[in-house]
Amino acid sequence: MDHNLSLYNSLARMKQPFVPLHEGHVGMYVCGPTVYGDAHLGHARAAITFDTLFRYLRHLGYKVRYVRNITDVGHLEHDADEGEDKIQKKARLEQLEPMEVVQFYLNRYHDDMKRLNVLPPSIEPHASGHIIEQIEYIKKILEAGYAYESNGSVYFDVPKYNRDHPYGKLSGRNIEDLISATRSLDGQDEKHSPLDFALWKKASPEHIMHWPSPWGEGFPGWHLECSTMGEKYLGSTFDIHGGGLDLLFPHHECEIAQSVAAQGHDAVKYWVHNNMITIEGKKMGKSYNNFITLEQFFSGEHPLLGGPVSPMVIRFFILQAHYRSTLDFSYESLQASEKALQKLIETYKRLSGLQPAEKSSIEVADYKKLAYEAMDDDMNTPIVISYLFDASKIINSASAGEIQLSKDDIDKLKELFDIFFIELLGMNIGTDIEGGNSAKAYEGAVDLLMEIRKNAKAQKDWATSDLIRDKLNDLGFDIKDTKTGVEWSVK
Ligand code: ZN
């Protein structure tokens, strides 16, 4: 079947038909995590959005090179050129090597992504592993005349660049408004203009993470890594650059300026941004005390949660909204998602038990075609999900014997669920969607057996007490009687 995939391009501010630069191949770069803390719902939304796009492009037959970077250097406080690097701060506070901090949180990030059934990208480059490339990139910008050295740091000259190329074209801002919104320089500043941003920062003596450069010991500015690694792994022009809407300005705007300055042309054909998550109507942030990490979702340990939430419920909840809409989280809305997902899983299981009739007693719509059209329309996953529910009604009626379905129709419905529910929406229904709730139930049940055994022993009912111990042993439990009671674990 023909596909006319359209994607909303933040640069053009419209949906555009997706035509890759090289036939059959797609290069996609997505700004990955900054690894100085646990991932939260915002990270999950970006990862799941671009995972779904990655899955769909592959499903359409493209060979996709998906690059998602790891920001492990140069990410300063408040996204500005001042303040301490967050990884360094963590390392100093916890007396760790900075790379220990990076590895610790990166391992946790990977665990979270695996649980959310987010496929690993093709390449996951670290900023710290590309210092030489970043220095070379700065040299190109200096040669082009759009940067200057100042006291051991190198800054991008935004006003000069803006005279030749429009700065702000991605976010729709203009330099005059930006200047009036910025504090003026105090004369001591190394920058020529408050809009200038660091390409290279001189390291102060207490700075742990620094590298030699033609401008002295220092470290690269945050925006630079993405321009550099994008070019290195995807070429000077590539198809898709993605990330959260919060990165549009200044991060992606600065990336555009850097690549135009260094290469003479734009690097990215389609800019794709996923919208933000709000928590009960409020912006997510530590100051609002509504900052829930994925670990806290999985364990249920947060005052805003009534219990553990399965990773698949989070994935489904995120895909129930279009990626360009804001998504408001509340525990109630997650519970509604859990119920909805449970229904679809039950339907999916019923599908294999359906007995085909000679011919269908109703006309079944071509849901597969409709669902493809929804995916082609800027990845409209909520509409895909609505077709799955429409199909569910038919499957459930057939399962209850109210209607008959032909083998052909049953096969089509199976295909619909296999392609859209399992493959593209990425529902891993093998996992327990009730998450920690059932883990709690299981622990409670074994504890109850221990209680019964204890009572049996107290009444010298050795037969019951031995039966419980032996049967649990057979099931793979290790039961130990201790002085204070009993301990159990799974062998
Ligand atoms: Zn980036």
Short mmCIF file of N, CA, C and O in Angstrom, two decimals, residues 31-121:
data_model
loop_
_atom_site.label_atom_id
_atom_site.label_comp_id
_atom_site.label_asym_id
_atom_site.label_seq_id
_atom_site.Cartn_x
_atom_site.Cartn_y
_atom_site.Cartn_z
N CYS A 31 17.77 14.61 20.74
CA CYS A 31 18.52 15.03 21.92
C CYS A 31 18.16 14.09 23.08
O CYS A 31 17.00 13.98 23.46
N GLY A 32 19.18 13.45 23.59
CA GLY A 32 18.98 12.44 24.64
C GLY A 32 19.08 13.05 26.03
O GLY A 32 19.05 14.27 26.19
N PRO A 33 19.20 12.19 27.02
CA PRO A 33 19.15 12.68 28.40
C PRO A 33 20.46 13.34 28.85
O PRO A 33 21.51 13.06 28.31
N THR A 34 20.33 14.21 29.83
CA THR A 34 21.49 14.72 30.57
C THR A 34 21.56 13.85 31.82
O THR A 34 20.61 13.83 32.60
N VAL A 35 22.65 13.15 31.97
CA VAL A 35 22.64 12.07 32.97
C VAL A 35 23.22 12.52 34.32
O VAL A 35 24.31 12.13 34.69
N TYR A 36 22.45 13.34 35.02
CA TYR A 36 22.86 13.67 36.38
C TYR A 36 21.73 13.42 37.38
O TYR A 36 21.78 13.82 38.52
N GLY A 37 20.67 12.74 36.91
CA GLY A 37 19.56 12.44 37.81
C GLY A 37 18.65 11.42 37.16
O GLY A 37 18.85 11.07 35.99
N ASP A 38 17.66 10.95 37.92
CA ASP A 38 16.75 9.94 37.38
C ASP A 38 15.82 10.54 36.32
O ASP A 38 15.45 11.71 36.39
N ALA A 39 15.44 9.71 35.37
CA ALA A 39 14.53 10.14 34.30
C ALA A 39 13.12 10.29 34.88
O ALA A 39 12.72 9.58 35.79
N HIS A 40 12.37 11.26 34.32
CA HIS A 40 10.99 11.48 34.75
C HIS A 40 10.05 11.33 33.55
O HIS A 40 10.47 10.93 32.46
N LEU A 41 8.79 11.71 33.78
CA LEU A 41 7.77 11.52 32.75
C LEU A 41 8.09 12.28 31.46
O LEU A 41 7.77 11.82 30.36
N GLY A 42 8.71 13.44 31.59
CA GLY A 42 9.11 14.22 30.41
C GLY A 42 10.10 13.46 29.55
O GLY A 42 10.00 13.43 28.32
N HIS A 43 11.06 12.81 30.19
CA HIS A 43 12.03 11.98 29.45
C HIS A 43 11.30 10.83 28.76
O HIS A 43 11.60 10.46 27.63
N ALA A 44 10.33 10.25 29.49
CA ALA A 44 9.59 9.10 28.93
C ALA A 44 8.83 9.55 27.68
O ALA A 44 8.80 8.84 26.67
N ARG A 45 8.24 10.76 27.74
CA ARG A 45 7.44 11.20 26.59
C ARG A 45 8.32 11.38 25.36
O ARG A 45 7.94 10.96 24.27
N ALA A 46 9.46 12.05 25.51
CA ALA A 46 10.35 12.25 24.36
C ALA A 46 10.82 10.90 23.83
O ALA A 46 10.75 10.63 22.62
N ALA A 47 11.25 10.03 24.72
CA ALA A 47 11.79 8.73 24.28
C ALA A 47 10.72 7.91 23.57
O ALA A 47 10.98 7.29 22.53
N ILE A 48 9.49 7.91 24.12
CA ILE A 48 8.41 7.11 23.54
C ILE A 48 7.94 7.70 22.21
O ILE A 48 7.67 6.97 21.26
N THR A 49 7.87 9.03 22.13
CA THR A 49 7.47 9.68 20.87
C THR A 49 8.42 9.27 19.74
O THR A 49 7.97 8.82 18.67
N PHE A 50 9.71 9.41 19.98
CA PHE A 50 10.65 9.13 18.89
C PHE A 50 10.88 7.64 18.69
O PHE A 50 11.23 7.20 17.60
N ASP A 51 10.62 6.86 19.73
CA ASP A 51 10.64 5.40 19.57
C ASP A 51 9.52 4.98 18.62
O ASP A 51 9.70 4.11 17.77
N THR A 52 8.36 5.61 18.77
CA THR A 52 7.21 5.28 17.92
C THR A 52 7.50 5.68 16.47
O THR A 52 7.19 4.94 15.53
N LEU A 53 8.12 6.84 16.30
CA LEU A 53 8.49 7.28 14.94
C LEU A 53 9.54 6.33 14.35
O LEU A 53 9.45 5.94 13.18
N PHE A 54 10.51 5.97 15.16
CA PHE A 54 11.57 5.01 14.76
C PHE A 54 10.93 3.69 14.32
O PHE A 54 11.22 3.15 13.25
N ARG A 55 10.00 3.18 15.14
CA ARG A 55 9.30 1.93 14.82
C ARG A 55 8.53 2.06 13.52
O ARG A 55 8.53 1.15 12.69
N TYR A 56 7.84 3.21 13.34
CA TYR A 56 7.00 3.36 12.15
C TYR A 56 7.85 3.47 10.88
O TYR A 56 7.54 2.83 9.87
N LEU A 57 8.92 4.25 10.95
CA LEU A 57 9.79 4.38 9.77
C LEU A 57 10.37 3.02 9.38
O LEU A 57 10.44 2.67 8.21
N ARG A 58 10.77 2.26 10.38
CA ARG A 58 11.31 0.91 10.09
C ARG A 58 10.22 0.01 9.52
O ARG A 58 10.46 -0.76 8.61
N HIS A 59 9.02 0.15 10.07
CA HIS A 59 7.89 -0.65 9.59
C HIS A 59 7.61 -0.33 8.12
O HIS A 59 7.26 -1.22 7.34
N LEU A 60 7.77 0.93 7.74
CA LEU A 60 7.53 1.32 6.35
C LEU A 60 8.66 0.86 5.42
O LEU A 60 8.59 1.07 4.22
N GLY A 61 9.69 0.27 5.99
CA GLY A 61 10.76 -0.30 5.17
C GLY A 61 12.02 0.54 5.07
O GLY A 61 12.95 0.17 4.36
N TYR A 62 12.06 1.67 5.79
CA TYR A 62 13.27 2.49 5.75
C TYR A 62 14.36 1.85 6.62
O TYR A 62 14.08 1.26 7.65
N LYS A 63 15.59 2.05 6.17
CA LYS A 63 16.74 1.73 7.04
C LYS A 63 17.00 3.00 7.83
O LYS A 63 17.30 4.04 7.25
N VAL A 64 16.82 2.92 9.14
CA VAL A 64 16.91 4.14 9.95
C VAL A 64 18.18 4.14 10.78
O VAL A 64 18.45 3.16 11.49
N ARG A 65 18.96 5.20 10.68
CA ARG A 65 20.07 5.37 11.63
C ARG A 65 19.61 6.40 12.65
O ARG A 65 19.44 7.57 12.35
N TYR A 66 19.37 5.88 13.85
CA TYR A 66 18.80 6.69 14.92
C TYR A 66 19.90 7.00 15.94
O TYR A 66 20.40 6.10 16.61
N VAL A 67 20.24 8.29 16.03
CA VAL A 67 21.30 8.72 16.96
C VAL A 67 20.65 9.46 18.12
O VAL A 67 19.88 10.41 17.92
N ARG A 68 20.91 8.98 19.32
CA ARG A 68 20.41 9.69 20.52
C ARG A 68 21.59 9.91 21.46
O ARG A 68 22.20 8.95 21.93
N ASN A 69 21.92 11.17 21.66
CA ASN A 69 23.16 11.46 22.39
C ASN A 69 23.00 11.39 23.90
O ASN A 69 21.89 11.41 24.44
N ILE A 70 24.13 11.33 24.57
CA ILE A 70 24.18 11.38 26.03
C ILE A 70 24.92 12.66 26.40
O ILE A 70 26.10 12.81 26.08
N THR A 71 24.22 13.58 27.03
CA THR A 71 24.86 14.83 27.46
C THR A 71 25.54 14.59 28.79
O THR A 71 24.89 14.44 29.81
N ASP A 72 26.87 14.49 28.74
CA ASP A 72 27.57 14.21 29.99
C ASP A 72 28.64 15.26 30.29
O ASP A 72 29.49 15.06 31.13
N VAL A 73 28.55 16.40 29.59
CA VAL A 73 29.49 17.48 29.89
C VAL A 73 28.89 18.80 29.40
O VAL A 73 28.11 18.82 28.45
N GLY A 74 29.25 19.87 30.08
CA GLY A 74 28.93 21.20 29.55
C GLY A 74 27.50 21.65 29.75
O GLY A 74 27.12 22.69 29.25
N HIS A 75 26.70 20.87 30.47
CA HIS A 75 25.31 21.30 30.69
C HIS A 75 25.29 22.08 32.00
O HIS A 75 25.34 21.52 33.07
N LEU A 76 25.22 23.40 31.86
CA LEU A 76 25.36 24.25 33.04
C LEU A 76 24.01 24.59 33.64
O LEU A 76 22.97 24.37 33.03
N GLU A 77 24.05 25.13 34.83
CA GLU A 77 22.83 25.55 35.51
C GLU A 77 22.02 26.51 34.65
O GLU A 77 22.58 27.38 34.00
N HIS A 78 20.72 26.39 34.70
CA HIS A 78 19.79 27.29 34.02
C HIS A 78 20.05 27.41 32.53
O HIS A 78 19.73 28.42 31.92
N ASP A 79 20.67 26.42 31.93
CA ASP A 79 20.94 26.43 30.50
C ASP A 79 21.70 27.67 30.06
O ASP A 79 21.66 28.07 28.91
N ALA A 80 22.34 28.33 30.96
CA ALA A 80 23.09 29.53 30.60
C ALA A 80 24.57 29.22 30.63
O ALA A 80 24.97 28.08 30.85
N ASP A 81 25.36 30.21 30.38
CA ASP A 81 26.80 29.98 30.34
C ASP A 81 27.44 30.22 31.70
O ASP A 81 28.63 30.33 31.82
N GLU A 82 26.62 30.33 32.71
CA GLU A 82 27.15 30.54 34.06
C GLU A 82 26.76 29.35 34.93
O GLU A 82 25.90 28.58 34.59
N GLY A 83 27.42 29.28 36.08
CA GLY A 83 27.06 28.24 37.04
C GLY A 83 27.87 26.98 36.85
O GLY A 83 28.64 26.85 35.92
N GLU A 84 27.64 26.04 37.77
CA GLU A 84 28.45 24.83 37.78
C GLU A 84 27.77 23.73 36.96
O GLU A 84 26.56 23.61 36.95
N ASP A 85 28.59 22.95 36.29
CA ASP A 85 28.09 21.81 35.55
C ASP A 85 27.35 20.88 36.52
O ASP A 85 27.82 20.59 37.61
N LYS A 86 26.15 20.43 36.12
CA LYS A 86 25.33 19.65 37.05
C LYS A 86 25.95 18.30 37.40
O LYS A 86 25.79 17.81 38.51
N ILE A 87 26.63 17.71 36.43
CA ILE A 87 27.27 16.42 36.71
C ILE A 87 28.42 16.61 37.69
O ILE A 87 28.58 15.86 38.66
N GLN A 88 29.20 17.67 37.45
CA GLN A 88 30.31 17.97 38.35
C GLN A 88 29.81 18.24 39.76
O GLN A 88 30.39 17.78 40.75
N LYS A 89 28.70 18.98 39.86
CA LYS A 89 28.14 19.33 41.16
C LYS A 89 27.78 18.05 41.93
O LYS A 89 28.09 17.88 43.09
N LYS A 90 27.10 17.15 41.22
CA LYS A 90 26.69 15.88 41.82
C LYS A 90 27.93 15.09 42.26
O LYS A 90 27.96 14.52 43.34
N ALA A 91 28.93 15.06 41.38
CA ALA A 91 30.15 14.31 41.67
C ALA A 91 30.84 14.88 42.91
O ALA A 91 31.30 14.13 43.77
N ARG A 92 30.87 16.20 43.01
CA ARG A 92 31.53 16.84 44.14
C ARG A 92 30.76 16.55 45.43
O ARG A 92 31.34 16.15 46.43
N LEU A 93 29.44 16.67 45.38
CA LEU A 93 28.63 16.45 46.56
C LEU A 93 28.72 15.01 47.04
O LEU A 93 28.72 14.74 48.23
N GLU A 94 28.78 14.08 46.10
CA GLU A 94 28.76 12.67 46.48
C GLU A 94 30.15 12.05 46.45
O GLU A 94 30.29 10.85 46.60
N GLN A 95 31.17 12.87 46.26
CA GLN A 95 32.56 12.42 46.21
C GLN A 95 32.76 11.28 45.24
O GLN A 95 33.29 10.22 45.56
N LEU A 96 32.29 11.50 44.04
CA LEU A 96 32.42 10.48 42.99
C LEU A 96 33.20 11.06 41.83
O LEU A 96 33.28 12.28 41.65
N GLU A 97 33.75 10.19 41.03
CA GLU A 97 34.32 10.57 39.76
C GLU A 97 33.14 10.98 38.87
O GLU A 97 32.12 10.29 38.85
N PRO A 98 33.23 12.10 38.12
CA PRO A 98 32.07 12.50 37.29
C PRO A 98 31.56 11.37 36.40
O PRO A 98 30.35 11.21 36.24
N MET A 99 32.47 10.57 35.85
CA MET A 99 32.01 9.49 34.96
C MET A 99 31.27 8.39 35.73
O MET A 99 30.51 7.64 35.15
N GLU A 100 31.51 8.31 37.04
CA GLU A 100 30.74 7.38 37.87
C GLU A 100 29.29 7.85 37.94
O GLU A 100 28.36 7.04 37.90
N VAL A 101 29.12 9.16 38.09
CA VAL A 101 27.77 9.73 38.14
C VAL A 101 27.06 9.45 36.82
O VAL A 101 25.92 9.00 36.78
N VAL A 102 27.78 9.72 35.72
CA VAL A 102 27.21 9.53 34.38
C VAL A 102 26.79 8.07 34.19
O VAL A 102 25.66 7.78 33.78
N GLN A 103 27.70 7.14 34.52
CA GLN A 103 27.41 5.72 34.29
C GLN A 103 26.26 5.25 35.17
O GLN A 103 25.39 4.50 34.72
N PHE A 104 26.22 5.72 36.42
CA PHE A 104 25.17 5.32 37.34
C PHE A 104 23.80 5.69 36.79
O PHE A 104 22.89 4.87 36.69
N TYR A 105 23.66 6.96 36.37
CA TYR A 105 22.35 7.40 35.88
C TYR A 105 22.05 6.88 34.48
O TYR A 105 20.89 6.66 34.14
N LEU A 106 23.10 6.65 33.71
CA LEU A 106 22.88 6.10 32.37
C LEU A 106 22.35 4.66 32.47
O LEU A 106 21.43 4.27 31.75
N ASN A 107 22.92 3.88 33.40
CA ASN A 107 22.42 2.51 33.60
C ASN A 107 20.95 2.53 34.01
O ASN A 107 20.14 1.74 33.52
N ARG A 108 20.62 3.46 34.89
CA ARG A 108 19.22 3.56 35.33
C ARG A 108 18.32 4.01 34.19
O ARG A 108 17.20 3.52 34.05
N TYR A 109 18.81 4.93 33.38
CA TYR A 109 18.04 5.40 32.23
C TYR A 109 17.76 4.23 31.27
O TYR A 109 16.64 4.03 30.82
N HIS A 110 18.80 3.44 31.01
CA HIS A 110 18.63 2.29 30.12
C HIS A 110 17.62 1.29 30.69
O HIS A 110 16.80 0.74 29.94
N ASP A 111 17.68 1.07 31.99
CA ASP A 111 16.71 0.17 32.64
C ASP A 111 15.29 0.69 32.45
O ASP A 111 14.38 -0.05 32.09
N ASP A 112 15.13 1.99 32.69
CA ASP A 112 13.80 2.61 32.55
C ASP A 112 13.30 2.45 31.11
O ASP A 112 12.14 2.13 30.87
N MET A 113 14.18 2.72 30.14
CA MET A 113 13.79 2.66 28.73
C MET A 113 13.38 1.24 28.34
O MET A 113 12.44 1.02 27.60
N LYS A 114 14.12 0.27 28.85
CA LYS A 114 13.81 -1.13 28.55
C LYS A 114 12.43 -1.49 29.09
O LYS A 114 11.64 -2.15 28.42
N ARG A 115 12.16 -1.03 30.28
CA ARG A 115 10.85 -1.33 30.87
C ARG A 115 9.73 -0.66 30.10
O ARG A 115 8.62 -1.19 30.02
N LEU A 116 10.00 0.53 29.53
CA LEU A 116 9.00 1.23 28.72
C LEU A 116 8.94 0.67 27.30
O LEU A 116 8.22 1.19 26.45
N ASN A 117 9.72 -0.38 27.04
CA ASN A 117 9.79 -1.00 25.72
C ASN A 117 10.25 -0.01 24.64
O ASN A 117 9.77 -0.05 23.51
N VAL A 118 11.15 0.87 25.02
CA VAL A 118 11.76 1.81 24.08
C VAL A 118 12.99 1.12 23.47
O VAL A 118 13.86 0.67 24.20
N LEU A 119 12.99 1.01 22.15
CA LEU A 119 14.09 0.32 21.48
C LEU A 119 15.38 1.13 21.60
O LEU A 119 15.34 2.36 21.57
N PRO A 120 16.52 0.46 21.73
CA PRO A 120 17.76 1.23 21.80
C PRO A 120 18.06 1.92 20.46
O PRO A 120 17.72 1.38 19.41
N PRO A 121 18.64 3.13 20.50
CA PRO A 121 18.98 3.79 19.23
C PRO A 121 20.13 3.07 18.53
O PRO A 121 20.76 2.19 19.11
#
